[in-house]
mmCIF file of N, CA and C in Angstrom:
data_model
loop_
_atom_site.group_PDB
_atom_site.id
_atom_site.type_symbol
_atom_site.label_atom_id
_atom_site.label_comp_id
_atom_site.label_asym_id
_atom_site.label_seq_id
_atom_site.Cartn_x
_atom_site.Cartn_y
_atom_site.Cartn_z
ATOM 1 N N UNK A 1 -27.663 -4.412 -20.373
ATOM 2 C CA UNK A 1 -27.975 -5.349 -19.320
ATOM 3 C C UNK A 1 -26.890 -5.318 -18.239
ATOM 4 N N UNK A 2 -25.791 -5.460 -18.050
ATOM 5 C CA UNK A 2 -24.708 -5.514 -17.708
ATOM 6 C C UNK A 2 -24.481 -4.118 -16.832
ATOM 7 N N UNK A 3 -24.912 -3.265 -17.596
ATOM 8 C CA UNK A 3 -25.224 -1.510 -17.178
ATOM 9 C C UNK A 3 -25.870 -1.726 -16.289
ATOM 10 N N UNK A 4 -27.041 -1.983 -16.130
ATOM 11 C CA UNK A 4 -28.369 -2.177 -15.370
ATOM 12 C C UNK A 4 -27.790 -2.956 -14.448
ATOM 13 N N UNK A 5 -26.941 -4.046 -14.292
ATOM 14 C CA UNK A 5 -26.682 -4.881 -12.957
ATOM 15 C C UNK A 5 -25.297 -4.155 -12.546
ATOM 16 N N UNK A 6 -24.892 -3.252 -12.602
ATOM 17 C CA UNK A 6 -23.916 -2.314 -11.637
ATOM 18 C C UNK A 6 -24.467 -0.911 -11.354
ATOM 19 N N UNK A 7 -25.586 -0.356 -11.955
ATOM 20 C CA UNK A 7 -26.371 0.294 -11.043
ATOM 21 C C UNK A 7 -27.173 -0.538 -10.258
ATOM 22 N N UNK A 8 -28.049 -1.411 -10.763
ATOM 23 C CA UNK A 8 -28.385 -1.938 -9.176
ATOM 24 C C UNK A 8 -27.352 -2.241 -7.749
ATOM 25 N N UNK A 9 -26.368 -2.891 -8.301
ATOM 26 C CA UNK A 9 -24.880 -2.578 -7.321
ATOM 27 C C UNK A 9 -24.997 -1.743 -6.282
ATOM 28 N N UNK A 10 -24.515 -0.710 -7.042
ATOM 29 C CA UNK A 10 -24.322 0.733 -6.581
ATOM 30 C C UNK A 10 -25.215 1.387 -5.480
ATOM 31 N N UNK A 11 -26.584 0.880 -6.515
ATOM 32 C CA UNK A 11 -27.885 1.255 -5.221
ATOM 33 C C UNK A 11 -27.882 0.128 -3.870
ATOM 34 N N UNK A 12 -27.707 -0.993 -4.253
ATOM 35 C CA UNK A 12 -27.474 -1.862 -3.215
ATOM 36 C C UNK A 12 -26.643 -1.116 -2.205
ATOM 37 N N UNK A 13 -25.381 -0.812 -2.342
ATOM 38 C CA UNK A 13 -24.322 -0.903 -1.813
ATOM 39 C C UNK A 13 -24.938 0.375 -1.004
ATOM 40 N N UNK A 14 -25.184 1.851 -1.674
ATOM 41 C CA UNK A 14 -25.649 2.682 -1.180
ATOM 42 C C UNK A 14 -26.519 2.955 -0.540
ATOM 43 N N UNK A 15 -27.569 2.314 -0.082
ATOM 44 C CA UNK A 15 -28.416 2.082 0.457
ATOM 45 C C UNK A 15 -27.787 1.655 2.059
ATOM 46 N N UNK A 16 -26.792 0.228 1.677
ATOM 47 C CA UNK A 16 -26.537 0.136 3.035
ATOM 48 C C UNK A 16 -25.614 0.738 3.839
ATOM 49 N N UNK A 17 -24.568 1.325 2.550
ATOM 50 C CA UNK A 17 -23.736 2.631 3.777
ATOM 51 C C UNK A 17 -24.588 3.505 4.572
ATOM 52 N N UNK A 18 -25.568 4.107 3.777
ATOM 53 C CA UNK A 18 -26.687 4.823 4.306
ATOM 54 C C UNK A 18 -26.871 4.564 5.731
ATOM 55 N N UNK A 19 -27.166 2.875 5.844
ATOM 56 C CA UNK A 19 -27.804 2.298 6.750
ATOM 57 C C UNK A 19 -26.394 2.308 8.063
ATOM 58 N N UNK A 20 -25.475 1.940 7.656
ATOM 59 C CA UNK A 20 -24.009 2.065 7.863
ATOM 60 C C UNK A 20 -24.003 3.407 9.182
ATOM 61 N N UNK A 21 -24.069 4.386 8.142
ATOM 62 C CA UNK A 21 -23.724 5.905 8.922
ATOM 63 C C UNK A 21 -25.012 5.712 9.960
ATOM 64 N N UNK A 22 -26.490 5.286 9.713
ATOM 65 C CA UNK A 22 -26.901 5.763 10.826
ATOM 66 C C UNK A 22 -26.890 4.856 11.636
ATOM 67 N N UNK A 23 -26.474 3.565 11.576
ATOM 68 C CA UNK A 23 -25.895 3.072 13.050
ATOM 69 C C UNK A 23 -25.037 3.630 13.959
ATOM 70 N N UNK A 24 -24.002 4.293 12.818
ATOM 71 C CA UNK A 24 -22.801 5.169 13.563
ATOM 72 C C UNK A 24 -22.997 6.448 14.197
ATOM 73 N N UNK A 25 -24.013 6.698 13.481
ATOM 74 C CA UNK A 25 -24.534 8.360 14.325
ATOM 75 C C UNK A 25 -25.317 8.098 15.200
ATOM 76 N N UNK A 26 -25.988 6.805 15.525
ATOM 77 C CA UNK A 26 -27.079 6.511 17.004
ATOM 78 C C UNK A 26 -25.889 5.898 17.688
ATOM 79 N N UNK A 27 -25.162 5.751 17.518
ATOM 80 C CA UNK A 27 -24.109 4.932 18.551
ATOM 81 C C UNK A 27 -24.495 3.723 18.615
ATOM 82 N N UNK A 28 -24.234 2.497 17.372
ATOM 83 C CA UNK A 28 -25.473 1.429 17.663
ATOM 84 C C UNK A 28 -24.342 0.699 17.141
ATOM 85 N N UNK A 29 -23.335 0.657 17.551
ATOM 86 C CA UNK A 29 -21.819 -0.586 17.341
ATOM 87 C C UNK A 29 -22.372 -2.089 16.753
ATOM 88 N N UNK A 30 -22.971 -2.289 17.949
ATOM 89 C CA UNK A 30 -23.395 -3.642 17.614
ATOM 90 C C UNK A 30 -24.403 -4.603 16.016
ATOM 91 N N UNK A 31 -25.279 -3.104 15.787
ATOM 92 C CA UNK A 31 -26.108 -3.218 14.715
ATOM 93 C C UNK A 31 -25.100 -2.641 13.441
ATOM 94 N N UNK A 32 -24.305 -1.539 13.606
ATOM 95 C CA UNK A 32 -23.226 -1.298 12.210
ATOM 96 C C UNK A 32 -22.100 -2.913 12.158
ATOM 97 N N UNK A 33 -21.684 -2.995 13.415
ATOM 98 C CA UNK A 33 -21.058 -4.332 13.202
ATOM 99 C C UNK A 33 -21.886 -5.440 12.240
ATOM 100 N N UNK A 34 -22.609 -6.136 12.648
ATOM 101 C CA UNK A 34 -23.585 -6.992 12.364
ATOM 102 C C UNK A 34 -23.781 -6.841 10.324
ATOM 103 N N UNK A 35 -24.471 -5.267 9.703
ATOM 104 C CA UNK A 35 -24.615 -5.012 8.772
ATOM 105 C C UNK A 35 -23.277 -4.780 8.126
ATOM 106 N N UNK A 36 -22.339 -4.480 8.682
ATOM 107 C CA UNK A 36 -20.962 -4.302 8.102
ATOM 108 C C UNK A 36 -20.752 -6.145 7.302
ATOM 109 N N UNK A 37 -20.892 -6.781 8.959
ATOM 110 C CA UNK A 37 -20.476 -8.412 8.685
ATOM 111 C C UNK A 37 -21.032 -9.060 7.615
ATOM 112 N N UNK A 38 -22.327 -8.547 7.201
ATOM 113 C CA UNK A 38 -23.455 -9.177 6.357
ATOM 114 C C UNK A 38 -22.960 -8.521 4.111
ATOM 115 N N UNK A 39 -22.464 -7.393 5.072
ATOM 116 C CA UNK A 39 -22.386 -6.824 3.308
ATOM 117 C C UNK A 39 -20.659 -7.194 2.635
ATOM 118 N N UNK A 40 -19.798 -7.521 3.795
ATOM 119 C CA UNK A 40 -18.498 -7.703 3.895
ATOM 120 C C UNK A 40 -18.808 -9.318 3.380
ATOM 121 N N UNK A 41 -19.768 -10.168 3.870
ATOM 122 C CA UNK A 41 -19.507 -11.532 3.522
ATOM 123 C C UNK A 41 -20.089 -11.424 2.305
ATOM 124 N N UNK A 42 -20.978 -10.858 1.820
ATOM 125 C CA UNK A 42 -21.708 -10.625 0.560
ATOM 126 C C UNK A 42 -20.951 -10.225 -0.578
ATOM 127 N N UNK A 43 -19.779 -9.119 -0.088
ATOM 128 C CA UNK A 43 -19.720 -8.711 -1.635
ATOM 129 C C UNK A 43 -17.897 -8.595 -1.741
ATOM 130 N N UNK A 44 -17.500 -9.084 -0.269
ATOM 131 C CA UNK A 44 -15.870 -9.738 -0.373
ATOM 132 C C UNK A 44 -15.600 -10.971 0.115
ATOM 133 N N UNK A 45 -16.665 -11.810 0.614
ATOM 134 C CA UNK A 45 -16.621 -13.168 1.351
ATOM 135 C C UNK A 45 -15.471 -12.969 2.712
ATOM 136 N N UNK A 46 -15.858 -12.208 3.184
ATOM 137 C CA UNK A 46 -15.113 -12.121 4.372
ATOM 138 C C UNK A 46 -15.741 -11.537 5.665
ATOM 139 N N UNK A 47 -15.677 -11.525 7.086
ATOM 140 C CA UNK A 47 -16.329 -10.835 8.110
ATOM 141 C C UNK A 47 -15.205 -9.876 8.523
ATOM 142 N N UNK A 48 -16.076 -8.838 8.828
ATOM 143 C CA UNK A 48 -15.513 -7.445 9.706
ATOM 144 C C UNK A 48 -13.772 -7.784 10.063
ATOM 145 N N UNK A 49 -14.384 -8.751 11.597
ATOM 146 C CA UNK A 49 -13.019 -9.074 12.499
ATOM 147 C C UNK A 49 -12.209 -9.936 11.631
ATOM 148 N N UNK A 50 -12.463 -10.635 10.700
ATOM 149 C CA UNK A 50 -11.649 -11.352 9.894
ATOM 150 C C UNK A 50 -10.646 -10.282 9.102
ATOM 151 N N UNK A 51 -11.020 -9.169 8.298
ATOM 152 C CA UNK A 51 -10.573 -8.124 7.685
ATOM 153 C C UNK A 51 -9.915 -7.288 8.586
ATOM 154 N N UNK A 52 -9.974 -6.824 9.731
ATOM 155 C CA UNK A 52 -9.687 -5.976 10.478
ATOM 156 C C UNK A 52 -8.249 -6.978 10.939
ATOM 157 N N UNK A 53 -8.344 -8.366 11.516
ATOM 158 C CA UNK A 53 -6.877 -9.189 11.858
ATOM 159 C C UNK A 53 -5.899 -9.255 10.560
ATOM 160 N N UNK A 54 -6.219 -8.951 9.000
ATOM 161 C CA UNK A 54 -4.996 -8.929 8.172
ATOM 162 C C UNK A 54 -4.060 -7.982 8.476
ATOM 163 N N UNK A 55 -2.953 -8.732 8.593
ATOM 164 C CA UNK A 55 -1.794 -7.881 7.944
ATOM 165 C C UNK A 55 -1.978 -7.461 7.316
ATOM 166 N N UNK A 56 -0.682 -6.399 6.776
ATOM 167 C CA UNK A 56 -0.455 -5.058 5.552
ATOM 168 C C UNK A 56 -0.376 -5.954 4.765
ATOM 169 N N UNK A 57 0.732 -7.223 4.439
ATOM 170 C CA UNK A 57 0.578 -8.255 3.563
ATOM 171 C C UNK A 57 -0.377 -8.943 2.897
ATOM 172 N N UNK A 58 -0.559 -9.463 4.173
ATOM 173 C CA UNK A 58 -2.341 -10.687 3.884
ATOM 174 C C UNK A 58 -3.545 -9.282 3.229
ATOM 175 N N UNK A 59 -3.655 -8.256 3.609
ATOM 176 C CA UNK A 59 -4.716 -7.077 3.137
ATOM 177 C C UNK A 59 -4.257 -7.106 1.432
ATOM 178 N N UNK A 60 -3.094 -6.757 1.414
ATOM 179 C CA UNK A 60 -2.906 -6.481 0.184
ATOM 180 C C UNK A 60 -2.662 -7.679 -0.741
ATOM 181 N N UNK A 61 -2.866 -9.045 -0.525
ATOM 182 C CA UNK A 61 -2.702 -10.522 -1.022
ATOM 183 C C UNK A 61 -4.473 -10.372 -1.483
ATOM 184 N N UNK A 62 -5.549 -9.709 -0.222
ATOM 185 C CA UNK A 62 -6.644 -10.116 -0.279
ATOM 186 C C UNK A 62 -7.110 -9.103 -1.548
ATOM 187 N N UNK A 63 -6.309 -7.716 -1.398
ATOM 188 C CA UNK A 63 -6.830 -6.909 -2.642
ATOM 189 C C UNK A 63 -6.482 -7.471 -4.214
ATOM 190 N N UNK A 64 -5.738 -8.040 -3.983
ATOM 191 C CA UNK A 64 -4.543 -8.841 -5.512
ATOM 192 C C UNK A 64 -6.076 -9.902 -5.764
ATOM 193 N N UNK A 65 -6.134 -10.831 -5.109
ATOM 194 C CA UNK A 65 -6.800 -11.899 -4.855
ATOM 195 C C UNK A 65 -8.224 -11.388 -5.690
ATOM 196 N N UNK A 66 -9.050 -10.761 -4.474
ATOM 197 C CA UNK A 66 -10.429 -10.345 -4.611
ATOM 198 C C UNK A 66 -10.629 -9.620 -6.388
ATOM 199 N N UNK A 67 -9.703 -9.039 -6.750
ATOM 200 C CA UNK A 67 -10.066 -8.068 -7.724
ATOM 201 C C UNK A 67 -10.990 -7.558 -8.322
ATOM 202 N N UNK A 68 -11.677 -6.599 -7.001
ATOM 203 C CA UNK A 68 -13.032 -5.839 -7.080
ATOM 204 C C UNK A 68 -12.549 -4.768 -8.325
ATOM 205 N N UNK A 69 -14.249 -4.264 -8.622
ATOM 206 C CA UNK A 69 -14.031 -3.005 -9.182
ATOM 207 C C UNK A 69 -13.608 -1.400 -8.539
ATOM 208 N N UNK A 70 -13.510 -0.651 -8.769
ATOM 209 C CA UNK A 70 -13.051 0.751 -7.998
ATOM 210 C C UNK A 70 -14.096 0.385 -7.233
ATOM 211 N N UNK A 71 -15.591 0.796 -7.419
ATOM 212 C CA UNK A 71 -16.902 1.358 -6.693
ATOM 213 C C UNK A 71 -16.921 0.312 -5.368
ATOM 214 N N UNK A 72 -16.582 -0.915 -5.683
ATOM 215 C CA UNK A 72 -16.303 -1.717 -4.191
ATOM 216 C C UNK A 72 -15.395 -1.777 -3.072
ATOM 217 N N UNK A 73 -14.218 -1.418 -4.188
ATOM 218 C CA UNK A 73 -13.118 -1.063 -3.156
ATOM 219 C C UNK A 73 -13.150 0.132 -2.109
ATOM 220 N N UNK A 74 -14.104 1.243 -3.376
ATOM 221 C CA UNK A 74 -14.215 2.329 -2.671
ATOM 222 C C UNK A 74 -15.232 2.522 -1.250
ATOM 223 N N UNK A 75 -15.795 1.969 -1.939
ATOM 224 C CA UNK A 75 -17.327 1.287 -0.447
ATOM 225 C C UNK A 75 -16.192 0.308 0.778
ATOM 226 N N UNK A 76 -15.487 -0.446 0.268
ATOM 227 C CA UNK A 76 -15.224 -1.073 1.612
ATOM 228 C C UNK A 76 -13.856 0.043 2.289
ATOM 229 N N UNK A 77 -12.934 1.018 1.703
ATOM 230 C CA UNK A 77 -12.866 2.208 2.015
ATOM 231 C C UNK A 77 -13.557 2.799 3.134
ATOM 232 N N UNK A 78 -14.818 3.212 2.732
ATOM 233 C CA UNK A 78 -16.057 4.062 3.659
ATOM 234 C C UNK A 78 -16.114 2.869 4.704
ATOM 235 N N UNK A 79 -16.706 2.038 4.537
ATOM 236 C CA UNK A 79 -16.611 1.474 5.832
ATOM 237 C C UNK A 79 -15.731 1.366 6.733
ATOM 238 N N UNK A 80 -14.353 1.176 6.408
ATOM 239 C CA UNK A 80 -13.540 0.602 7.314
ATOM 240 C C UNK A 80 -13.272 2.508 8.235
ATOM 241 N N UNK A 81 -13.068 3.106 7.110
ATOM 242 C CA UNK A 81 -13.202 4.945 7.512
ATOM 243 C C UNK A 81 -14.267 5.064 8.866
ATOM 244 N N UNK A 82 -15.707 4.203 8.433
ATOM 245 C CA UNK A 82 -16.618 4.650 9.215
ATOM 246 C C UNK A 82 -16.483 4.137 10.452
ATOM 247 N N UNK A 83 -15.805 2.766 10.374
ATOM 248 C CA UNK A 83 -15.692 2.035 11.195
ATOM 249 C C UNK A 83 -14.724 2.694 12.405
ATOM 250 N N UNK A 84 -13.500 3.087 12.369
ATOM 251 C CA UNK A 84 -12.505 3.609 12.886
ATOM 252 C C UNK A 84 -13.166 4.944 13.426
ATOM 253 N N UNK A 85 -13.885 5.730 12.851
ATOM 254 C CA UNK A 85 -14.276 6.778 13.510
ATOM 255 C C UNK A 85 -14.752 6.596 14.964
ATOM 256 N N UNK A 86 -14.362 7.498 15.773
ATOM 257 C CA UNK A 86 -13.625 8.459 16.007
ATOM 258 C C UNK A 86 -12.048 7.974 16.045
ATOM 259 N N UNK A 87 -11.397 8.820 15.324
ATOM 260 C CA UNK A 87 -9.872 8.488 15.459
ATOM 261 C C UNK A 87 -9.052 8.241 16.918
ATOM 262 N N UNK A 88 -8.740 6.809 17.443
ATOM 263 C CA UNK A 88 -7.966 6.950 18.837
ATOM 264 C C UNK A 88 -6.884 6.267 18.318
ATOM 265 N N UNK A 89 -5.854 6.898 19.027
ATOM 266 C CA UNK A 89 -4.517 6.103 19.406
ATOM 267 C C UNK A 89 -4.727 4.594 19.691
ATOM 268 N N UNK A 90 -5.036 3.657 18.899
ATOM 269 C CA UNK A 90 -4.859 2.347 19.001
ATOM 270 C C UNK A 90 -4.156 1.560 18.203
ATOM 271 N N UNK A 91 -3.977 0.366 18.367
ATOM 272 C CA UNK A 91 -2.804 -0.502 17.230
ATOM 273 C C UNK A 91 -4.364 -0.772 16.268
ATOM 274 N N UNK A 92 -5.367 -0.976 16.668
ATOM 275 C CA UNK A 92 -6.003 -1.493 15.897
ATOM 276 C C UNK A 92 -6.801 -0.295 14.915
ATOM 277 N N UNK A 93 -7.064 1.133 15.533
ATOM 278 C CA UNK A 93 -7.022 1.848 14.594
ATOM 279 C C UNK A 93 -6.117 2.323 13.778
ATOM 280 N N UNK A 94 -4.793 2.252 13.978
ATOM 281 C CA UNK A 94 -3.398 2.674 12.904
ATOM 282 C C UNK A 94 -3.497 1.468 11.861
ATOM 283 N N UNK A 95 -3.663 0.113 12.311
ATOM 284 C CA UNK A 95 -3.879 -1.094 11.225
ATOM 285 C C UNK A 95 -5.229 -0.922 10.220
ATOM 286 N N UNK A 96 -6.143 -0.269 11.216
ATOM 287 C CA UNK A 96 -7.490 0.027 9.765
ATOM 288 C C UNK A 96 -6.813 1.067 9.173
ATOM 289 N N UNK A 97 -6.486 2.193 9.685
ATOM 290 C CA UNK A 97 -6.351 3.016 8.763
ATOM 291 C C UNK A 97 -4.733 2.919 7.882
ATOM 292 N N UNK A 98 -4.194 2.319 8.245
ATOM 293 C CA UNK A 98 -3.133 1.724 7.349
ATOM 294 C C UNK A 98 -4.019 1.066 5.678
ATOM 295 N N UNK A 99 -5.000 0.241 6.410
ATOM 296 C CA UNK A 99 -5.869 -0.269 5.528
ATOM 297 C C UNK A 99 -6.099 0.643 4.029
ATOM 298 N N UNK A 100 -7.365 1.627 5.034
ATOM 299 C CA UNK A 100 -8.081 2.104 3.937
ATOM 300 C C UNK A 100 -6.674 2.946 3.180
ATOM 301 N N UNK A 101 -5.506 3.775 3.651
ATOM 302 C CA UNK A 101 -4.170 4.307 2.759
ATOM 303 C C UNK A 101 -4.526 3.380 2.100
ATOM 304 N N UNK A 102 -4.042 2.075 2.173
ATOM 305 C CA UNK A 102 -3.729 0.622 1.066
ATOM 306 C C UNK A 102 -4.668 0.889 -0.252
ATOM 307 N N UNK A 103 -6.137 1.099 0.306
ATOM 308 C CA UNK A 103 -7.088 0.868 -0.788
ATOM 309 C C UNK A 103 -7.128 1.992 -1.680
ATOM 310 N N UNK A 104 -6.967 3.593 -0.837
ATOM 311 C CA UNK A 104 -6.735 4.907 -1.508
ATOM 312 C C UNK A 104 -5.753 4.695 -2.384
ATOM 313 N N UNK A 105 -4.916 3.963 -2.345
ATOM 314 C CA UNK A 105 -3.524 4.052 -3.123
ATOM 315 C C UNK A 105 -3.654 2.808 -4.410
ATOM 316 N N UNK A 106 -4.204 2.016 -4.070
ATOM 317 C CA UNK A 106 -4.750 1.029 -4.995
ATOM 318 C C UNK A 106 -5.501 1.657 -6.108
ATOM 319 N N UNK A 107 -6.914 2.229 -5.820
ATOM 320 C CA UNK A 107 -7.692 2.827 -6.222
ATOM 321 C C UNK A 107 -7.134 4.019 -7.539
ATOM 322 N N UNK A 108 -6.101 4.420 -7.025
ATOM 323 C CA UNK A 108 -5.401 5.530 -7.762
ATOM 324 C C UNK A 108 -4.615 4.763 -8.831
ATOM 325 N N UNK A 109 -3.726 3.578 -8.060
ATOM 326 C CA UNK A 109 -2.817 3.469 -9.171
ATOM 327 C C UNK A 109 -3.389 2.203 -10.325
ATOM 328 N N UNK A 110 -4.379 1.002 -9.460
ATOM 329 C CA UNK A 110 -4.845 0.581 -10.174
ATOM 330 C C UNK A 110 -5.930 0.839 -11.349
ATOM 331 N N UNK A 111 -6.785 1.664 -10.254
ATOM 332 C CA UNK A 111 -8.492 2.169 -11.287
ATOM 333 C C UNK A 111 -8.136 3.364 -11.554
ATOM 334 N N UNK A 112 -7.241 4.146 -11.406
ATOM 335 C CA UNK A 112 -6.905 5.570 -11.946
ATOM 336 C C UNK A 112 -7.964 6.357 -11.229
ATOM 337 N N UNK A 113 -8.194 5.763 -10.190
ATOM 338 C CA UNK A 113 -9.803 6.554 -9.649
ATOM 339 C C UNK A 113 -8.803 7.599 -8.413
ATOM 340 N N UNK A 114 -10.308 8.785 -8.232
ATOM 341 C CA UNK A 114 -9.351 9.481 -7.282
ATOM 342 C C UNK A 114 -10.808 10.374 -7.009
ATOM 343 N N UNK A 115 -11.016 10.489 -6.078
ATOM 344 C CA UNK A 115 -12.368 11.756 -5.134
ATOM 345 C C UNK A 115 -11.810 12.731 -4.417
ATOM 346 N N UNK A 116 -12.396 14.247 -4.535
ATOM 347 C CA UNK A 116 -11.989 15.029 -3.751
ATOM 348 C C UNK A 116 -12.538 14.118 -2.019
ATOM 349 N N UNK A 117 -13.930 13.601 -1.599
ATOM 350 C CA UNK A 117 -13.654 13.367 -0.591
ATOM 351 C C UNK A 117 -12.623 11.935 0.512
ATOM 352 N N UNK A 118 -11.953 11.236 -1.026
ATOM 353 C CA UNK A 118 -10.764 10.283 -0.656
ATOM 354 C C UNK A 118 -9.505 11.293 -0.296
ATOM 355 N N UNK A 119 -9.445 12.172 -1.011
ATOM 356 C CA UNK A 119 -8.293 12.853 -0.732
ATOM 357 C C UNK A 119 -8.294 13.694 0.906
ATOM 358 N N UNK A 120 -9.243 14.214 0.899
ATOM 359 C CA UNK A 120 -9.737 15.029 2.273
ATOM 360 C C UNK A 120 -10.065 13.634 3.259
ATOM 361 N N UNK A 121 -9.890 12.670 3.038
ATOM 362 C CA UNK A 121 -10.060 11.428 4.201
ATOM 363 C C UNK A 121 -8.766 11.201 4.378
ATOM 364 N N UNK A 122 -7.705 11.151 3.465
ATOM 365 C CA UNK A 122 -6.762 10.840 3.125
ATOM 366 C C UNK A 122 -5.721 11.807 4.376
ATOM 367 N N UNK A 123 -6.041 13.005 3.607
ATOM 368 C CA UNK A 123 -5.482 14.210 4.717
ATOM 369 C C UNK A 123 -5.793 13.715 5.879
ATOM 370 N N UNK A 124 -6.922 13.476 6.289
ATOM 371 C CA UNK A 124 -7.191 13.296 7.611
ATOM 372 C C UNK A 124 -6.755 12.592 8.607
ATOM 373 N N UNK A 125 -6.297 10.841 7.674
ATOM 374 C CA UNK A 125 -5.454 10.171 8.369
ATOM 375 C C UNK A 125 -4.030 10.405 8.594
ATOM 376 N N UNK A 126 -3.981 11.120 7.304
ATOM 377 C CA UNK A 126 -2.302 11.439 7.735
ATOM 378 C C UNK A 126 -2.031 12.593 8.679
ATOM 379 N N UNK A 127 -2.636 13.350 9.177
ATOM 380 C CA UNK A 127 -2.877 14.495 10.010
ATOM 381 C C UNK A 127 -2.756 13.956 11.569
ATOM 382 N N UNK A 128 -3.743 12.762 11.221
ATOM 383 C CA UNK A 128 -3.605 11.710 12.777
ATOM 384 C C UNK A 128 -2.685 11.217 13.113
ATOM 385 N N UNK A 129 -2.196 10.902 12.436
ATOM 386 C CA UNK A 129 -0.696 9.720 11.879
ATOM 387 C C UNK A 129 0.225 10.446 12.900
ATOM 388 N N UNK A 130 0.408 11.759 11.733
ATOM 389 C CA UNK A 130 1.679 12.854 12.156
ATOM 390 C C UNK A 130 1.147 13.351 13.925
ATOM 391 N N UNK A 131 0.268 13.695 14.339
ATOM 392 C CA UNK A 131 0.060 13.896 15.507
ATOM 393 C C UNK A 131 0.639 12.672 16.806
ATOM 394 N N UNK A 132 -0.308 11.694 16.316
ATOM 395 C CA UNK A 132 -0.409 10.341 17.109
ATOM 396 C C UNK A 132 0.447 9.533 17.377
ATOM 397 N N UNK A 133 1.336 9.549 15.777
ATOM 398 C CA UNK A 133 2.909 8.569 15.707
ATOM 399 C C UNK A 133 4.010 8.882 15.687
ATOM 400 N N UNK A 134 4.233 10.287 15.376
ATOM 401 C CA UNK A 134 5.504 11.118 15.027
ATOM 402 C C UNK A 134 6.016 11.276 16.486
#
């Protein structure tokens, strides 16, 4: 039983990244915002811009706090990833992607979890980092 209500989860969740990416690939900000806000209050009690204004502190108080499983952490990961795409020189994209590091690194040391495509996201920010901040 218990089995059965974290695959439904999973499909939930997957379903709406789904929905997620193709806001982001029509260029439809306003509608990925909106569904971001809706699955963010749903399954961390929090909105987008609320998550996006934490500190490195307050983020990592909220990860202590919340104590999701990997598969959620890893989903709100993808979003905040999806969210930030395309990578620009901003304070507010170096603070998301400060973020999702936080959760990659969580993920590892707390859930022992680890994806070839976290690692290749992983690269990616730090690639930006070293370009953008160095």
């Amino acid at each position: 039983m218990y089995k059965d209500y974290i695959l439904r989860e999973l499909e939930k969740m997957t379903v709406i990244m789904a929905r997620l990416v193709g806001f982001k690939e029509q260029a439809k900000p306003d509608e990925f915002i909106k569904l971001a806000d809706t699955m963010l209050q749903n399954e961390f009690d929090i909105k987008l811009d609320e998550l996006l204004a934490l500190s490195a502190d307050d983020f990592e108080l909220f990860l202590i706090k919340s104590n999701h499983k990997a598969d959620k952490l890893d989903a709100l990961a993808q979003l905040l990833y999806m969210y930030a795409e395309p990578f620009s020189p901003s304070p507010e994209t170096l603070a998301t992607l400060q973020k999702i590091l936080l959760i990659f690194e969580w993920l590892e040391k707390k859930h022992h979890s680890s994806s070839f495509e976290n690692i290749n996201k992983r690269n990616t920010i730090y690639q930006f980092l070293q370009t953008n901040y160095e």
